[in-house]
Coordinates of N, CA and C in Angstrom, one line a residue:
M1 N 0.8 -1.2 0.0 CA 0.0 0.0 0.0 C 0.9 1.3 0.0
V2 N 1.9 1.3 0.8 CA 2.8 2.4 0.9 C 3.5 2.7 -0.4
N3 N 3.9 1.6 -1.1 CA 4.5 1.7 -2.4 C 3.6 2.3 -3.5
I4 N 2.3 2.0 -3.4 CA 1.3 2.6 -4.3 C 1.2 4.1 -4.0
I5 N 1.2 4.4 -2.7 CA 1.0 5.8 -2.4 C 2.2 6.7 -2.9
W6 N 3.4 6.1 -2.7 CA 4.6 6.8 -3.2 C 4.6 6.9 -4.7
M7 N 4.2 5.9 -5.4 CA 4.2 5.9 -6.8 C 3.2 7.0 -7.3
L8 N 2.0 7.0 -6.7 CA 1.0 8.0 -7.1 C 1.5 9.4 -6.8
L9 N 2.2 9.6 -5.7 CA 2.7 11.0 -5.4 C 3.7 11.4 -6.4
T10 N 4.6 10.4 -6.8 CA 5.6 10.7 -7.8 C 5.0 11.1 -9.1
I11 N 4.0 10.3 -9.6 CA 3.4 10.5 -10.9 C 2.6 11.9 -10.9
I12 N 1.9 12.2 -9.8 CA 1.2 13.4 -9.6 C 2.2 14.6 -9.7
G13 N 3.3 14.5 -9.0 CA 4.3 15.5 -8.9 C 4.9 15.8 -10.3
I14 N 5.2 14.7 -11.1 CA 5.8 14.9 -12.4 C 4.7 15.5 -13.4
V15 N 3.5 15.0 -13.3 CA 2.4 15.6 -14.2 C 2.2 17.1 -13.8
F16 N 2.2 17.4 -12.6 CA 2.0 18.8 -12.1 C 3.1 19.7 -12.6
A17 N 4.4 19.1 -12.6 CA 5.6 19.9 -13.0 C 5.5 20.1 -14.5
I18 N 5.1 19.1 -15.3 CA 4.9 19.2 -16.8 C 3.9 20.3 -17.1
I19 N 2.8 20.3 -16.4 CA 1.7 21.3 -16.7 C 2.2 22.7 -16.4
N20 N 3.0 22.9 -15.3 CA 3.4 24.2 -14.9 C 4.8 24.6 -15.5
G21 N 5.3 23.7 -16.3 CA 6.6 24.0 -17.0 C 7.8 24.0 -16.0
K22 N 7.7 23.2 -15.0 CA 8.7 23.1 -13.9 C 9.5 21.8 -14.0
I23 N 9.5 21.1 -15.1 CA 10.1 19.8 -15.2 C 11.6 19.9 -15.0
G24 N 12.2 21.1 -15.5 CA 13.6 21.3 -15.3 C 14.0 21.4 -13.9
D25 N 13.2 22.1 -13.1 CA 13.5 22.2 -11.6 C 13.4 20.9 -10.9
V26 N 12.4 20.0 -11.4 CA 12.3 18.7 -10.8 C 13.5 17.8 -11.1
N27 N 14.0 17.9 -12.4 CA 15.2 17.1 -12.7 C 16.4 17.6 -11.9
K28 N 16.5 18.9 -11.7 CA 17.6 19.5 -10.9 C 17.5 19.0 -9.4
A29 N 16.3 19.0 -8.9 CA 16.1 18.6 -7.5 C 16.4 17.1 -7.3
I30 N 16.0 16.3 -8.4 CA 16.3 14.8 -8.3 C 17.8 14.6 -8.2
F31 N 18.6 15.2 -9.1 CA 20.0 15.0 -9.1 C 20.7 15.6 -7.8
Q32 N 20.2 16.7 -7.4 CA 20.7 17.4 -6.2 C 20.5 16.5 -4.9
G33 N 19.2 16.0 -4.9 CA 18.8 15.1 -3.8 C 19.6 13.8 -3.7
A34 N 19.9 13.3 -4.9 CA 20.7 12.0 -5.0 C 22.1 12.3 -4.5
G35 N 22.7 13.4 -4.9 CA 24.0 13.7 -4.5 C 24.1 13.9 -3.0
E36 N 23.1 14.6 -2.4 CA 23.1 14.8 -0.9 C 22.9 13.5 -0.2
A37 N 22.1 12.6 -0.8 CA 21.8 11.3 -0.2 C 23.1 10.5 -0.1
V38 N 23.9 10.5 -1.1 CA 25.2 9.8 -1.1 C 26.1 10.4 -0.1
T39 N 26.2 11.7 0.0 CA 27.1 12.4 1.0 C 26.6 12.0 2.4
I40 N 25.3 12.1 2.7 CA 24.8 11.7 4.0 C 25.1 10.3 4.3
S41 N 24.9 9.4 3.4 CA 25.1 7.9 3.6 C 26.5 7.6 4.0
I42 N 27.5 8.3 3.3 CA 28.9 8.0 3.6 C 29.2 8.5 5.0
G43 N 28.7 9.7 5.3 CA 28.9 10.2 6.7 C 28.3 9.3 7.8
L44 N 27.1 8.8 7.5 CA 26.4 7.9 8.4 C 27.1 6.6 8.6
I45 N 27.6 6.0 7.5 CA 28.3 4.7 7.5 C 29.5 4.8 8.4
S46 N 30.3 5.9 8.3 CA 31.5 5.9 9.1 C 31.2 6.0 10.6
V47 N 30.2 6.8 11.0 CA 29.8 6.9 12.4 C 29.1 5.6 12.9
L48 N 28.2 5.0 12.1 CA 27.5 3.8 12.5 C 28.5 2.6 12.6
V49 N 29.4 2.5 11.7 CA 30.5 1.5 11.8 C 31.2 1.6 13.1
F50 N 31.6 2.9 13.5 CA 32.3 3.1 14.7 C 31.5 2.7 15.9
W51 N 30.2 3.1 16.0 CA 29.4 2.8 17.2 C 29.0 1.3 17.2
L52 N 28.8 0.7 16.1 CA 28.5 -0.7 16.1 C 29.7 -1.5 16.5
G53 N 30.9 -1.0 16.2 CA 32.2 -1.6 16.7 C 32.3 -1.5 18.2
M54 N 31.9 -0.3 18.7 CA 32.0 0.0 20.1 C 31.0 -0.9 20.8
M55 N 29.8 -1.1 20.2 CA 28.8 -2.0 20.8 C 29.3 -3.5 20.9
N56 N 30.0 -3.9 19.8 CA 30.6 -5.3 19.8 C 31.6 -5.4 20.9
I57 N 32.4 -4.4 21.1 CA 33.5 -4.4 22.1 C 32.8 -4.4 23.5
A58 N 31.7 -3.6 23.7 CA 31.0 -3.6 24.9 C 30.3 -5.0 25.2
Q59 N 29.8 -5.6 24.1 CA 29.2 -6.9 24.3 C 30.3 -8.0 24.7
S60 N 31.4 -7.9 24.0 CA 32.5 -8.9 24.3 C 33.0 -8.7 25.8
A61 N 33.0 -7.4 26.2 CA 33.5 -7.1 27.6 C 32.4 -7.4 28.6
G62 N 31.2 -7.7 28.2 CA 30.1 -8.0 29.1 C 29.3 -6.8 29.6
L63 N 29.6 -5.6 29.0 CA 28.9 -4.4 29.4 C 27.4 -4.5 29.0
L64 N 27.1 -4.9 27.8 CA 25.7 -5.0 27.4 C 24.9 -6.0 28.2
D65 N 25.6 -7.1 28.7 CA 24.9 -8.1 29.5 C 24.6 -7.4 30.9
K66 N 25.5 -6.6 31.4 CA 25.3 -5.9 32.7 C 24.1 -4.9 32.5
L67 N 24.1 -4.2 31.4 CA 23.0 -3.2 31.1 C 21.7 -4.0 31.0
A68 N 21.7 -5.1 30.3 CA 20.5 -5.9 30.1 C 20.0 -6.4 31.5
K69 N 20.9 -6.8 32.4 CA 20.5 -7.3 33.7 C 19.9 -6.1 34.5
L70 N 20.5 -4.9 34.3 CA 20.0 -3.7 35.0 C 18.6 -3.3 34.6
F71 N 18.4 -3.5 33.3 CA 17.1 -3.1 32.7 C 16.0 -4.2 32.8
R72 N 16.5 -5.5 33.0 CA 15.6 -6.6 33.0 C 14.4 -6.5 33.9
P73 N 14.6 -6.0 35.2 CA 13.4 -5.9 36.1 C 12.4 -4.9 35.6
I74 N 12.9 -3.8 34.9 CA 12.0 -2.8 34.3 C 11.2 -3.4 33.2
I75 N 12.0 -4.2 32.3 CA 11.3 -4.8 31.1 C 10.3 -5.8 31.5
T76 N 10.6 -6.6 32.6 CA 9.6 -7.6 33.0 C 8.3 -7.0 33.6
R77 N 8.5 -5.7 34.2 CA 7.3 -5.0 34.7 C 6.5 -4.4 33.5
L78 N 7.3 -3.9 32.5 CA 6.6 -3.3 31.3 C 5.9 -4.4 30.5
F79 N 6.4 -5.6 30.5 CA 5.9 -6.7 29.7 C 5.5 -7.9 30.6
P80 N 4.5 -7.7 31.4 CA 4.1 -8.8 32.4 C 3.6 -10.0 31.7
D81 N 3.1 -9.9 30.5 CA 2.5 -11.0 29.8 C 3.6 -11.9 29.2
V82 N 4.8 -11.5 29.1 CA 5.9 -12.3 28.5 C 6.6 -13.1 29.6
P83 N 6.7 -14.4 29.5 CA 7.5 -15.2 30.4 C 8.9 -14.7 30.6
K84 N 9.5 -14.9 31.8 CA 10.8 -14.3 32.0 C 11.9 -15.0 31.2
D85 N 11.7 -16.2 30.8 CA 12.8 -16.9 30.0 C 12.5 -16.9 28.5
H86 N 11.5 -16.1 28.1 CA 11.1 -16.1 26.7 C 12.1 -15.3 25.8
P87 N 12.4 -15.8 24.6 CA 13.4 -15.1 23.7 C 13.0 -13.7 23.4
A88 N 11.7 -13.4 23.4 CA 11.2 -12.0 23.1 C 11.9 -11.0 24.0
L89 N 12.0 -11.3 25.3 CA 12.6 -10.4 26.2 C 14.1 -10.0 25.8
G90 N 14.8 -11.0 25.4 CA 16.2 -10.8 24.9 C 16.2 -9.8 23.7
Y91 N 15.3 -10.0 22.8 CA 15.2 -9.2 21.6 C 14.8 -7.7 22.0
I92 N 13.9 -7.7 22.9 CA 13.4 -6.4 23.4 C 14.5 -5.6 24.1
L93 N 15.3 -6.3 24.9 CA 16.4 -5.6 25.6 C 17.5 -5.2 24.6
S94 N 17.8 -6.0 23.6 CA 18.8 -5.7 22.6 C 18.3 -4.5 21.8
N95 N 17.0 -4.5 21.4 CA 16.4 -3.4 20.7 C 16.6 -2.1 21.5
M96 N 16.3 -2.1 22.8 CA 16.4 -0.9 23.6 C 17.8 -0.4 23.7
M97 N 18.8 -1.4 23.8 CA 20.2 -1.0 24.0 C 20.6 -0.3 22.7
A98 N 20.2 -0.8 21.5 CA 20.6 -0.2 20.2 C 20.0 1.2 20.1
N99 N 18.7 1.3 20.5 CA 18.1 2.6 20.5 C 18.7 3.6 21.4
M100 N 19.2 3.1 22.6 CA 19.8 4.0 23.6 C 21.1 4.7 23.0
F101 N 21.8 3.9 22.1 CA 23.0 4.4 21.5 C 22.7 5.1 20.1
G102 N 21.4 5.3 19.8 CA 21.0 6.0 18.6 C 21.2 5.2 17.4
L103 N 21.3 3.9 17.5 CA 21.6 3.1 16.3 C 20.2 2.5 15.8
G104 N 19.4 3.4 15.2 CA 18.1 3.0 14.8 C 18.1 1.9 13.7
N105 N 19.1 1.9 12.8 CA 19.3 0.9 11.8 C 19.6 -0.5 12.4
A106 N 20.3 -0.5 13.5 CA 20.7 -1.8 14.2 C 19.5 -2.2 15.0
A107 N 18.7 -1.2 15.5 CA 17.6 -1.6 16.4 C 16.4 -2.2 15.7
T108 N 16.2 -1.7 14.4 CA 15.0 -2.2 13.6 C 14.9 -3.7 13.5
P109 N 16.0 -4.4 13.0 CA 15.8 -5.9 12.9 C 15.6 -6.5 14.2
L110 N 16.2 -6.0 15.3 CA 15.9 -6.6 16.6 C 14.5 -6.4 17.1
G111 N 13.9 -5.2 16.7 CA 12.5 -4.9 17.0 C 11.6 -5.8 16.3
I112 N 11.9 -6.1 15.0 CA 11.1 -7.0 14.2 C 11.1 -8.4 14.7
K113 N 12.3 -8.8 15.2 CA 12.4 -10.2 15.7 C 11.6 -10.3 17.0
A114 N 11.7 -9.2 17.8 CA 10.9 -9.2 19.1 C 9.4 -9.2 18.8
M115 N 9.0 -8.5 17.8 CA 7.5 -8.5 17.4 C 7.1 -9.9 16.9
E116 N 8.0 -10.6 16.1 CA 7.7 -11.9 15.7 C 7.5 -12.9 16.8
Q117 N 8.4 -12.8 17.8 CA 8.3 -13.6 19.0 C 7.0 -13.3 19.8
L118 N 6.7 -12.0 19.9 CA 5.5 -11.6 20.6 C 4.2 -12.1 19.9
K119 N 4.3 -12.1 18.6 CA 3.1 -12.6 17.8 C 2.9 -14.1 18.0
K120 N 4.0 -14.8 18.0 CA 3.9 -16.3 18.3 C 3.3 -16.5 19.7
L121 N 3.7 -15.6 20.7 CA 3.2 -15.7 22.0 C 1.7 -15.4 22.1
N122 N 1.3 -14.6 21.1 CA -0.1 -14.2 21.0 C -0.9 -15.1 20.2
G123 N -0.3 -16.3 19.9 CA -1.1 -17.3 19.1 C -1.2 -17.0 17.6
D124 N -0.3 -16.2 17.1 CA -0.3 -15.7 15.7 C -1.5 -15.0 15.3
R125 N -2.2 -14.4 16.2 CA -3.4 -13.7 15.9 C -3.1 -12.4 15.2
D126 N -4.0 -11.9 14.4 CA -3.8 -10.6 13.7 C -4.0 -9.4 14.6
E127 N -4.7 -9.6 15.7 CA -4.9 -8.5 16.6 C -3.7 -8.3 17.5
A128 N -3.2 -7.1 17.7 CA -2.0 -6.9 18.5 C -2.2 -7.2 20.0
S129 N -1.3 -7.8 20.6 CA -1.4 -8.1 22.0 C -1.0 -6.8 22.9
R130 N -1.2 -6.9 24.2 CA -0.8 -5.8 25.1 C 0.7 -5.5 24.9
S131 N 1.5 -6.6 24.9 CA 3.0 -6.5 24.8 C 3.4 -5.9 23.5
M132 N 2.8 -6.3 22.4 CA 3.1 -5.7 21.1 C 2.9 -4.2 21.0
I133 N 1.8 -3.8 21.6 CA 1.4 -2.4 21.6 C 2.5 -1.6 22.5
T134 N 2.8 -2.2 23.6 CA 3.8 -1.6 24.5 C 5.2 -1.4 23.8
L135 N 5.6 -2.5 23.1 CA 6.9 -2.5 22.4 C 6.9 -1.4 21.3
L136 N 5.8 -1.3 20.6 CA 5.6 -0.3 19.5 C 5.8 1.1 20.1
A137 N 5.1 1.3 21.3 CA 5.1 2.7 21.9 C 6.6 3.0 22.4
L138 N 7.2 2.0 23.0 CA 8.6 2.2 23.5 C 9.6 2.4 22.3
N139 N 9.4 1.6 21.3 CA 10.3 1.7 20.1 C 10.1 3.0 19.4
T140 N 8.9 3.6 19.4 CA 8.7 4.8 18.7 C 9.3 6.0 19.5
T141 N 9.2 6.0 20.8 CA 9.8 7.1 21.6 C 11.3 6.9 21.7
S142 N 11.8 5.6 21.8 CA 13.2 5.2 21.9 C 14.1 6.1 22.7
L143 N 14.1 5.8 24.0 CA 15.0 6.5 25.0 C 16.4 6.5 24.4
T144 N 17.0 7.6 24.2 CA 18.3 7.7 23.6 C 19.3 8.5 24.4
L145 N 20.4 7.8 24.7 CA 21.5 8.4 25.5 C 22.5 9.1 24.6
I146 N 22.8 8.5 23.4 CA 23.7 9.1 22.5 C 23.0 9.1 21.1
P147 N 22.6 10.2 20.5 CA 21.9 10.2 19.2 C 22.9 10.1 18.1
T148 N 23.4 8.9 17.9 CA 24.5 8.7 17.0 C 24.2 9.1 15.6
T149 N 23.0 8.7 15.1 CA 22.7 9.1 13.7 C 22.6 10.6 13.5
V150 N 21.9 11.3 14.4 CA 21.8 12.7 14.3 C 23.1 13.4 14.4
I151 N 24.0 12.9 15.2 CA 25.4 13.5 15.3 C 26.1 13.3 14.0
A152 N 25.9 12.1 13.4 CA 26.6 11.9 12.1 C 26.1 12.8 11.0
I153 N 24.8 13.1 11.0 CA 24.2 14.0 10.0 C 24.8 15.5 10.3
R154 N 24.9 15.9 11.5 CA 25.4 17.2 11.9 C 26.9 17.3 11.5
I155 N 27.6 16.2 11.7 CA 29.0 16.3 11.3 C 29.1 16.4 9.8
T156 N 28.3 15.7 9.0 CA 28.3 15.7 7.6 C 28.0 17.1 7.1
Y157 N 27.2 17.9 7.8 CA 26.8 19.2 7.3 C 27.7 20.3 8.1
N158 N 28.9 19.8 8.6 CA 29.9 20.7 9.2 C 29.3 21.6 10.3
S159 N 28.6 20.9 11.2 CA 28.1 21.6 12.4 C 29.3 22.0 13.3
A160 N 29.3 23.2 13.9 CA 30.4 23.6 14.8 C 30.4 22.8 16.1
H161 N 29.2 22.4 16.6 CA 29.1 21.6 17.8 C 28.1 20.5 17.6
P162 N 28.5 19.4 16.9 CA 27.6 18.3 16.5 C 27.0 17.6 17.7
T163 N 27.7 17.6 18.9 CA 27.2 16.8 20.0 C 26.4 17.6 21.0
E164 N 26.2 18.9 20.7 CA 25.5 19.7 21.7 C 24.0 19.3 21.9
I165 N 23.5 18.5 21.0 CA 22.1 18.0 21.1 C 21.9 16.8 22.1
V166 N 23.0 16.3 22.6 CA 22.9 15.1 23.4 C 22.0 15.3 24.6
G167 N 22.2 16.4 25.4 CA 21.3 16.7 26.6 C 19.9 16.9 26.2
T168 N 19.6 17.7 25.1 CA 18.3 17.9 24.7 C 17.6 16.6 24.2
T169 N 18.3 15.8 23.5 CA 17.8 14.6 23.0 C 17.4 13.6 24.1
L170 N 18.3 13.6 25.1 CA 18.1 12.7 26.3 C 16.8 13.1 27.0
L171 N 16.7 14.4 27.3 CA 15.5 15.0 28.0 C 14.2 14.7 27.2
A172 N 14.3 15.0 25.9 CA 13.1 14.8 25.0 C 12.7 13.3 25.0
T173 N 13.6 12.4 24.9 CA 13.3 11.0 24.8 C 12.8 10.4 26.1
V174 N 13.4 11.0 27.2 CA 12.9 10.5 28.5 C 11.5 10.9 28.7
V175 N 11.2 12.2 28.4 CA 9.8 12.7 28.6 C 8.8 11.9 27.6
A176 N 9.3 11.7 26.4 CA 8.5 10.9 25.4 C 8.2 9.5 25.9
T177 N 9.3 8.8 26.4 CA 9.1 7.5 26.9 C 8.2 7.4 28.0
I178 N 8.3 8.3 29.0 CA 7.4 8.3 30.2 C 6.0 8.5 29.7
G179 N 5.8 9.5 28.8 CA 4.5 9.8 28.3 C 3.9 8.5 27.6
A180 N 4.7 7.8 26.8 CA 4.3 6.6 26.1 C 3.8 5.6 27.0
I181 N 4.6 5.4 28.1 CA 4.2 4.3 29.1 C 2.9 4.7 29.8
I182 N 2.8 6.0 30.2 CA 1.6 6.4 30.9 C 0.3 6.2 30.0
I183 N 0.4 6.7 28.7 CA -0.7 6.5 27.7 C -1.0 5.1 27.5
D184 N 0.1 4.3 27.3 CA -0.1 2.8 27.0 C -0.9 2.2 28.2
R185 N -0.5 2.5 29.4 CA -1.1 1.9 30.6 C -2.5 2.4 30.8
F186 N -2.7 3.7 30.5 CA -4.0 4.3 30.7 C -5.1 3.6 29.8
F187 N -4.7 3.5 28.5 CA -5.7 2.9 27.5 C -5.8 1.4 27.8
Y188 N -4.8 0.7 28.3 CA -4.9 -0.7 28.6 C -5.9 -0.9 29.7
Y189 N -5.7 -0.2 30.8 CA -6.6 -0.4 32.0 C -8.0 0.1 31.7
R190 N -8.1 1.1 30.9 CA -9.4 1.6 30.4 C -10.1 0.5 29.6
R191 N -9.4 -0.1 28.7 CA -10.0 -1.2 27.9 C -10.4 -2.4 28.8
T192 N -9.6 -2.8 29.7 CA -9.9 -3.9 30.6 C -11.0 -3.6 31.5
R193 N -11.2 -2.4 32.0 CA -12.3 -2.0 32.8 C -13.6 -2.1 32.0
K194 N -13.6 -1.6 30.8 CA -14.8 -1.7 29.9 C -15.1 -3.1 29.6
G195 N -14.1 -4.0 29.3 CA -14.3 -5.4 29.1 C -14.9 -6.1 30.3
G196 N -14.5 -5.7 31.5 CA -15.1 -6.2 32.7 C -16.5 -5.8 33.0
K197 N -16.8 -4.6 32.6 CA -18.2 -4.1 32.8 C -19.2 -4.9 31.8
R198 N -18.7 -5.1 30.6 CA -19.5 -5.8 29.6 C -19.9 -7.2 30.1
K199 N -18.9 -7.9 30.8 CA -19.1 -9.2 31.3 C -20.2 -9.2 32.4

């Protein structure tokens, strides 16, 4: 469905440009955008490779395991429906660790694996479970200690102080994560109360 939407937007944009005689500007924007995409990608690759390497070192040193143990009690409280020894918890913890270091590209496959495990736990039903909704809310807000990707983009565009957003990002993601948990719990308990009244 998303592919169809993008295709329609592209076709409408080109037709509109032809009608208004702006096709030259569209071509210029396409090539300019492609050039900027390559520049940004190269900048991102270097920083992501560095931080992924650091994460591998931290994992080999046992730091990620210690962080996982530190956050495990919080995760088990946030996901009470998931058994403590279930593989989904491991994927959720890994996803959160990757997000904390601003490695969204590394966090995505871990989040997908966590969702797959949660869907199995939900009996492969199409309706999202309580844990699946909670994971989506947490993954969307993604508490971030070091916004690696944003820092990489700022470095690419020659920012004078590329790391000055660390404090702001941490504050924003802490507030967003707390807000997501409160809203998630509010609607969950509201739904369960309504379900109880119907019975």
